[in-house]
CSV table of C-alpha atoms in Angstrom, one decimal:
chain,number,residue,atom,x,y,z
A,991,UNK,CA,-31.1,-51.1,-0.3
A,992,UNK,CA,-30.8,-47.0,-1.8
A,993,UNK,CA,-27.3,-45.9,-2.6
A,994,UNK,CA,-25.4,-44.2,-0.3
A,995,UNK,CA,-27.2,-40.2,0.5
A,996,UNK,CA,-30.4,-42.0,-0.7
A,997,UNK,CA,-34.0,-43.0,1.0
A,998,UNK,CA,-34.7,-46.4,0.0
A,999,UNK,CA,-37.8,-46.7,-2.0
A,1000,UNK,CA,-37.8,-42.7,-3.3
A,1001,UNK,CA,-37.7,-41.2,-6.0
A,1002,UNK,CA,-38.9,-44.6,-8.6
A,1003,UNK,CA,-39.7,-42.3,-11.4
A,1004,UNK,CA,-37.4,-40.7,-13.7
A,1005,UNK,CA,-39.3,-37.3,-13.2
A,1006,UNK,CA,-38.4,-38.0,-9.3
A,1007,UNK,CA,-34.9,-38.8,-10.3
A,1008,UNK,CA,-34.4,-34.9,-11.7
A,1009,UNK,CA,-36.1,-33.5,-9.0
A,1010,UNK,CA,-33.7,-35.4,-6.8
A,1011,UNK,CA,-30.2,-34.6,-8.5
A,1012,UNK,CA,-31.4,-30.8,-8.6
A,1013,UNK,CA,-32.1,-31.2,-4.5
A,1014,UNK,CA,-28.9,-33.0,-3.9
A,1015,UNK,CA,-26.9,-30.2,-5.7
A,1016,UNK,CA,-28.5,-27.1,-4.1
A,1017,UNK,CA,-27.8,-29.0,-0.4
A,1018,UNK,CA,-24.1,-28.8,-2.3
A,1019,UNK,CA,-24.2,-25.3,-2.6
A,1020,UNK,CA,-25.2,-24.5,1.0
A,1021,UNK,CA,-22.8,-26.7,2.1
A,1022,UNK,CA,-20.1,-24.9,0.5
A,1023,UNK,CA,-21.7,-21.4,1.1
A,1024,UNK,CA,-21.5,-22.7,4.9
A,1025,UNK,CA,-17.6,-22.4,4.4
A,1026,UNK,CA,-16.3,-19.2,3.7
A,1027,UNK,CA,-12.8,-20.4,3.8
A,1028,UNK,CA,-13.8,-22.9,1.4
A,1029,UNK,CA,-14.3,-27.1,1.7
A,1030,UNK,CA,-12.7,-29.8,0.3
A,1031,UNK,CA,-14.4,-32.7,-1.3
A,1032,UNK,CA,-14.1,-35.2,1.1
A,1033,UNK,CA,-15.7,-33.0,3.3
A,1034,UNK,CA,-18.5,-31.7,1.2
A,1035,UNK,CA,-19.3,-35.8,0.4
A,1036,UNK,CA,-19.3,-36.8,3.6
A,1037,UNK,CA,-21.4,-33.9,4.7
A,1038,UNK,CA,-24.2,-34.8,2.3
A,1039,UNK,CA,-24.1,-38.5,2.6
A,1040,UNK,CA,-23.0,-38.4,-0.8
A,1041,UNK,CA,-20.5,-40.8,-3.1
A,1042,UNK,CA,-17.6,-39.0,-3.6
A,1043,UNK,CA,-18.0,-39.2,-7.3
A,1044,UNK,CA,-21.2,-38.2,-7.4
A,1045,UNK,CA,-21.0,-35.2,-5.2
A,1046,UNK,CA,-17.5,-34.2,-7.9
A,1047,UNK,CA,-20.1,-34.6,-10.8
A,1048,UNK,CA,-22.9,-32.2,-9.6
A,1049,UNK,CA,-20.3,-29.5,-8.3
A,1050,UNK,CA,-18.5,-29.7,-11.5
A,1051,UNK,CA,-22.0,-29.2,-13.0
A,1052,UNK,CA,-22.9,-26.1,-10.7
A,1053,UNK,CA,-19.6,-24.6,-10.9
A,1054,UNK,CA,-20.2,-24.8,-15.2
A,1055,UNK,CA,-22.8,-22.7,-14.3
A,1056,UNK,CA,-20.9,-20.3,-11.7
A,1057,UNK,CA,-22.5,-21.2,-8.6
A,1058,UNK,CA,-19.2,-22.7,-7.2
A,1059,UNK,CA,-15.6,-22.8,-8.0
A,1060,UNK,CA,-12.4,-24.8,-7.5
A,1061,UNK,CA,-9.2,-23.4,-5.9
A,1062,UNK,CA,-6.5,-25.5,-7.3
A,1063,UNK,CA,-3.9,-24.8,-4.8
A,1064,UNK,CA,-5.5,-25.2,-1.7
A,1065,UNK,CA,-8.4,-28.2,-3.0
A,1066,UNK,CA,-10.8,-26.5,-1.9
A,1067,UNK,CA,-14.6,-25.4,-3.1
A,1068,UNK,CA,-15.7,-22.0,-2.9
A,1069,UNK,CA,-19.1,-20.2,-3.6
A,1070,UNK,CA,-18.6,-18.8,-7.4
A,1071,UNK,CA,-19.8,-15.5,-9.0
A,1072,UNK,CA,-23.2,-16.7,-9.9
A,1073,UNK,CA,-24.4,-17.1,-6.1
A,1074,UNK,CA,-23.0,-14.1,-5.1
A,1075,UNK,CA,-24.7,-11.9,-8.3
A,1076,UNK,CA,-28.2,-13.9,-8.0
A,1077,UNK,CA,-27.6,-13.1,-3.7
A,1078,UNK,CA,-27.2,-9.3,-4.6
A,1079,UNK,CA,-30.1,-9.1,-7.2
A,1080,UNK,CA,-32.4,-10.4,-4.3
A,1081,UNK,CA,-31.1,-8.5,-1.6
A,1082,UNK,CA,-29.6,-5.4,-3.2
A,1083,UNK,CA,-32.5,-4.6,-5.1
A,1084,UNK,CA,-34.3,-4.6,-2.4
A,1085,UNK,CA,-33.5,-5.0,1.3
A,1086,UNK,CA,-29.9,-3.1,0.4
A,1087,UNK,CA,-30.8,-0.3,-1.6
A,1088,UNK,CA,-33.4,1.0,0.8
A,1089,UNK,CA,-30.5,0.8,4.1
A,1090,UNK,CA,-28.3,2.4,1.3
A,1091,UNK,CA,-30.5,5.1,0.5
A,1092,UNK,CA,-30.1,7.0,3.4
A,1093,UNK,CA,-26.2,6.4,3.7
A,1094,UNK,CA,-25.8,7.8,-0.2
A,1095,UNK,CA,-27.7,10.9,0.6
A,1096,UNK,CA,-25.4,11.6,3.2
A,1097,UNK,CA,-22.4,11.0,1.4
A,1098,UNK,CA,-23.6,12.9,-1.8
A,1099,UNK,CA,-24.8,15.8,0.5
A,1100,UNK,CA,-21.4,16.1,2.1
A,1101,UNK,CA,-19.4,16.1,-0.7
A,1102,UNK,CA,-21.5,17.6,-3.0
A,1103,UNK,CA,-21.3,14.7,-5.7
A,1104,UNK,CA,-22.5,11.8,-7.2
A,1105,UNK,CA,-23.1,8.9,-4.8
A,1106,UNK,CA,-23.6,5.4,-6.2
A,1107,UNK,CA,-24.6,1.9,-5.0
A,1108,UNK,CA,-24.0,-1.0,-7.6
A,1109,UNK,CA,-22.9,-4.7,-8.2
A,1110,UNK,CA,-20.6,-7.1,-10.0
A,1111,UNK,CA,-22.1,-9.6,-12.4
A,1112,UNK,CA,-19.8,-11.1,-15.6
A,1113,UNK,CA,-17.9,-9.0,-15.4
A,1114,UNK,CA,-19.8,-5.7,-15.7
A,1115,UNK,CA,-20.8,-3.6,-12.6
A,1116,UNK,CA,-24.6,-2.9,-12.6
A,1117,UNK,CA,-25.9,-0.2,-10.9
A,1118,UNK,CA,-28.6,-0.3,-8.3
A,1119,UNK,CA,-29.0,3.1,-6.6
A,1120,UNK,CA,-27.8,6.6,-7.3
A,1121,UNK,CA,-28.2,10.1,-5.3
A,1122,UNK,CA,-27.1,13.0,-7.1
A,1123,UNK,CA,-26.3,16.0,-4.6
A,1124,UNK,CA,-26.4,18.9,-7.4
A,1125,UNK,CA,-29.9,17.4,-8.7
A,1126,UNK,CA,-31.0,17.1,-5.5
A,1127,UNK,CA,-32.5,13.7,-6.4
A,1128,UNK,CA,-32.2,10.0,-5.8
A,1129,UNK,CA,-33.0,7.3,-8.7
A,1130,UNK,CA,-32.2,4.0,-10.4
A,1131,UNK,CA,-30.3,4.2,-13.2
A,1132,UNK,CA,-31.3,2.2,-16.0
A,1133,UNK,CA,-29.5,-0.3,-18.5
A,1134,UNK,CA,-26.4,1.1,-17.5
A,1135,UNK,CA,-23.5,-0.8,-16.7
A,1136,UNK,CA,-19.5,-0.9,-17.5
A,1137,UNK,CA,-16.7,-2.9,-17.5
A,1138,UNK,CA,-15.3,-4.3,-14.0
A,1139,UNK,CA,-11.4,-3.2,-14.7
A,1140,UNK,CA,-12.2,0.1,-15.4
A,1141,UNK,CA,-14.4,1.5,-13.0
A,1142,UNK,CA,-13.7,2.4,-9.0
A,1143,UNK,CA,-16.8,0.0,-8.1
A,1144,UNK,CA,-15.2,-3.1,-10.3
A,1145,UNK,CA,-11.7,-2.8,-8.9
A,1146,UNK,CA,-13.4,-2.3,-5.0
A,1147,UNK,CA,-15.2,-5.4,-5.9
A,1148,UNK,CA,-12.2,-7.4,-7.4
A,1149,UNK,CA,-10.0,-6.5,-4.6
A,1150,UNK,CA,-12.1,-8.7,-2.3
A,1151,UNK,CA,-12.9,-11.4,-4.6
A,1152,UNK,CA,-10.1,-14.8,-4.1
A,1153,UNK,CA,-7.7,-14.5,-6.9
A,1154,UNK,CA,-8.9,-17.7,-9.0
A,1155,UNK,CA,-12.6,-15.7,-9.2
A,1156,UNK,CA,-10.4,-12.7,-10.4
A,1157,UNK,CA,-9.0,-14.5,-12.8
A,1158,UNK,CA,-12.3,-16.2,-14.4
A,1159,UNK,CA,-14.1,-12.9,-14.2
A,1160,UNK,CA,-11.7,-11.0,-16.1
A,1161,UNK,CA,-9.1,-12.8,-18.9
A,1162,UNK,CA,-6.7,-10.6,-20.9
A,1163,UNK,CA,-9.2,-10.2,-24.0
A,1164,UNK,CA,-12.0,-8.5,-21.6
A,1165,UNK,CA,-9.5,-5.6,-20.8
A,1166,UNK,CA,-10.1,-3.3,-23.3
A,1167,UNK,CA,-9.5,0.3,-23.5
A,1168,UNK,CA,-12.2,2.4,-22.9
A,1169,UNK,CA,-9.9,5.6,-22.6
A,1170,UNK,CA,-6.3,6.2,-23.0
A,1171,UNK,CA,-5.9,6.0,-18.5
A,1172,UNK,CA,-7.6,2.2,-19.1
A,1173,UNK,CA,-5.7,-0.4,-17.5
A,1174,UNK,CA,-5.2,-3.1,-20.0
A,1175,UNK,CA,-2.8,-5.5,-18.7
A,1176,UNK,CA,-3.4,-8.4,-16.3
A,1177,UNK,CA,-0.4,-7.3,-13.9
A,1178,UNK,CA,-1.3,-4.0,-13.8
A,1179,UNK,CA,-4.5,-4.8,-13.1
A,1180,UNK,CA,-3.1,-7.2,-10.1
A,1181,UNK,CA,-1.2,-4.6,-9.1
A,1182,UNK,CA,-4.3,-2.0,-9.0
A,1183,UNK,CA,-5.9,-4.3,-6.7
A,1184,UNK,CA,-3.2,-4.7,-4.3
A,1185,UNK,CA,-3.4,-1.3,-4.1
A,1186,UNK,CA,-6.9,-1.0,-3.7
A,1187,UNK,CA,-6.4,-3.5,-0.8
A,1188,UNK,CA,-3.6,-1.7,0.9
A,1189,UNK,CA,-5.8,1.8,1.0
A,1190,UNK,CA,-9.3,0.2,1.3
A,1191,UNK,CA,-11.0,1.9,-1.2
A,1192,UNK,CA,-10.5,1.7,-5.3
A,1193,UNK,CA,-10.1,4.8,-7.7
A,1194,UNK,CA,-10.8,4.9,-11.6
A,1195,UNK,CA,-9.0,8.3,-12.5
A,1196,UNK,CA,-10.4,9.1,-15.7
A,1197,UNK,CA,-10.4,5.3,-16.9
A,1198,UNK,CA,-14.0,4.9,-17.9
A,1199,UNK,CA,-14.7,8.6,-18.6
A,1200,UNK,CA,-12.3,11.7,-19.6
A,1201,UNK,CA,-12.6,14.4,-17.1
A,1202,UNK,CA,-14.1,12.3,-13.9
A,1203,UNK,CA,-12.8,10.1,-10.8
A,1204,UNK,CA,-14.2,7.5,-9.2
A,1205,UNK,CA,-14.1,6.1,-5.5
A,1206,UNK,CA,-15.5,3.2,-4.1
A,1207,UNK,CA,-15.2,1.0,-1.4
A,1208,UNK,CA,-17.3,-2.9,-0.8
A,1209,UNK,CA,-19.7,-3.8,1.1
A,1210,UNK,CA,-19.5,-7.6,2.5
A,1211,UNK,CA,-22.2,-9.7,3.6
A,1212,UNK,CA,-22.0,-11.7,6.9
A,1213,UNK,CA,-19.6,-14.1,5.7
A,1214,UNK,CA,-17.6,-11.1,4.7
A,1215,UNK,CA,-18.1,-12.0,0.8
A,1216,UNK,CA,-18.0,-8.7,-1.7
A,1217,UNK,CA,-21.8,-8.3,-2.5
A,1218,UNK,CA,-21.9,-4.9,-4.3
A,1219,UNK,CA,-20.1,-1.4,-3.9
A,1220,UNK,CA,-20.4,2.2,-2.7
A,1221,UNK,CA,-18.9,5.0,-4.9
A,1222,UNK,CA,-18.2,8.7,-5.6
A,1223,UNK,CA,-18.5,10.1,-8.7
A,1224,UNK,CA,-16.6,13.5,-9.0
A,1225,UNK,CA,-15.2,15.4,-12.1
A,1226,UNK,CA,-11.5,16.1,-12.2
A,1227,UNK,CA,-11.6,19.7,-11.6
A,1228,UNK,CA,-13.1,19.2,-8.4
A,1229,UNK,CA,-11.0,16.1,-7.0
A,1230,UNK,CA,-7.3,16.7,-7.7
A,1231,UNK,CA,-5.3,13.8,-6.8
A,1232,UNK,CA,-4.1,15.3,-3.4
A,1233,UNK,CA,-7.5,14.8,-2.0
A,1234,UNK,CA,-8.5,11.4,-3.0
A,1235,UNK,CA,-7.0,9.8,0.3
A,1236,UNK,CA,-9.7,12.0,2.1
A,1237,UNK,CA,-12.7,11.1,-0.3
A,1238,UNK,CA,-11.3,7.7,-0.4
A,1239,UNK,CA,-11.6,7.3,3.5
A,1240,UNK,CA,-15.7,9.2,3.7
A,1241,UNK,CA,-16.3,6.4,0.9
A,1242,UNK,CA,-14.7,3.7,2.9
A,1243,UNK,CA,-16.3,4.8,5.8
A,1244,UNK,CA,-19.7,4.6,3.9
A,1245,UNK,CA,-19.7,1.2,2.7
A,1246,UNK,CA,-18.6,0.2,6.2
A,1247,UNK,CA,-21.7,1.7,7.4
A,1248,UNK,CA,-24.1,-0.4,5.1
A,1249,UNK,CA,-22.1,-3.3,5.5
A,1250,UNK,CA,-23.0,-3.4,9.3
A,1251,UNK,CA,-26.7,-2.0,8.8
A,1252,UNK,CA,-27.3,-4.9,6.2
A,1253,UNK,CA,-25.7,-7.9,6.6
A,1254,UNK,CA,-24.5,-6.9,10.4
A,1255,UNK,CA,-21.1,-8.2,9.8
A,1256,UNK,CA,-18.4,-6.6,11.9
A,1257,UNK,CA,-15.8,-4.1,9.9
């Protein structure tokens, strides 16, 4: 007789045996992505027909890789940063930047500005999509990227993320200044987040660049999971402080919009 979670008779060459162990821990994955308030072992194992140790060894191996994580205080498993970036490169390059095209033209028309669309991979947000109102002109920008803690898009994106993935994604020696407004500390960046959370939408004033602000707000996928970011790009002199709230809630109000036109999840 097979081992428990195994078809007797299958899988009698080594070659098989690979193929096997990299089917049994991609069934892991879904299982886990199945629970978005996360799974505990037992669970997971049982679900899969699995041993318990061996289902621990290959989601220890996929979360060395990113694709899961481990929440220490409540035991439970959790998709990790990998899934989430290797889920936005296939649908935000393509199904989510063409229902976001249309939603950043509008939001760039109306506020005369820079409108972006991007997403959150080690770390770095990566830009997808960008309409630029005084150009008059939509495009991809290329190669460009920045860090997570200093940009609107990062902190909108961190907010959502659970706190362990926070952690992991950004230690103390990743927040480094990029201007003298970066935040550099670990509780002020905790705190920035709250406060992203408490407004629904992030700002980098002058953080990343000198002279210009940053909104932006997430949008979720239908498990309500942070899959990339809407922002607004405007220099200084024409975004004082006393009218972020109101850019803040038009950005918000955006990425709500392609939230429900993409993944359909209710906001």
């Amino acid at each position: 007789m097979g081992r428990k979670g195994e078809t007797p008779g299958k899988a009698s060459r080594a070659g098989d045996g690979l193929v096997r162990a990299v089917d049994r821990a991609l069934g892991l994955l879904v299982l886990v992505s199945d629970s978005p308030g996360g799974i505990a072992l037992p669970q997971i194992a049982a679900q899969a027909e699995l041993a318990a140790s061996t289902t621990h060894r290959l989601l220890t191996t996929l979360e060395g890789r990113g694709f899961v994580h481990f929440d220490k205080k409540s035991g439970h498993w959790f998709v990790g940063r990998t899934a989430l970036a290797v889920g936005a490169t296939y649908a935000g390059s393509r199904d989510m930047v063409a229902c976001a095209q249309p939603i950043l033209k509008r939001l760039g028309q109306s506020c005369g500005e820079t409108a972006s669309l991007g997403a959150l991979e080690d770390g770095r947000v990566v830009f997808l999509h960008r309409f630029d109102a005084r150009a008059r002109r939509a495009f991809v920008p290329t190669g460009s990227s920045l860090p997570a803690h200093c940009s609107s898009i990062g902190k909108a994106l961190l907010a959502v993320l659970p706190q362990a993935e926070v952690h992991r994604t950004l230690s103390a020696e990743r927040l480094v200044a990029v201007t003298p407004n970066t935040i550099c500390s670990p509780e002020a960046l905790m705190g920035a987040l709250e406060e992203t959370r408490r407004v629904g939408f992030a700002l980098d004033d002058e953080e990343n660049t000198i002279g210009l602000r940053c909104i932006a707000a997430p949008v979720l996928d239908a498990y309500h999971r942070p899959v990339a970011a809407v922002s607004l790009a405007v220099p200084v002199e024409r975004l004082d402080i006393g009218q972020v709230a109101e850019r803040g809630r038009m950005v918000a109000a955006a990425a709500q919009e392609l939230t429900r036109a993409w993944s359909g999840a209710r906001v």
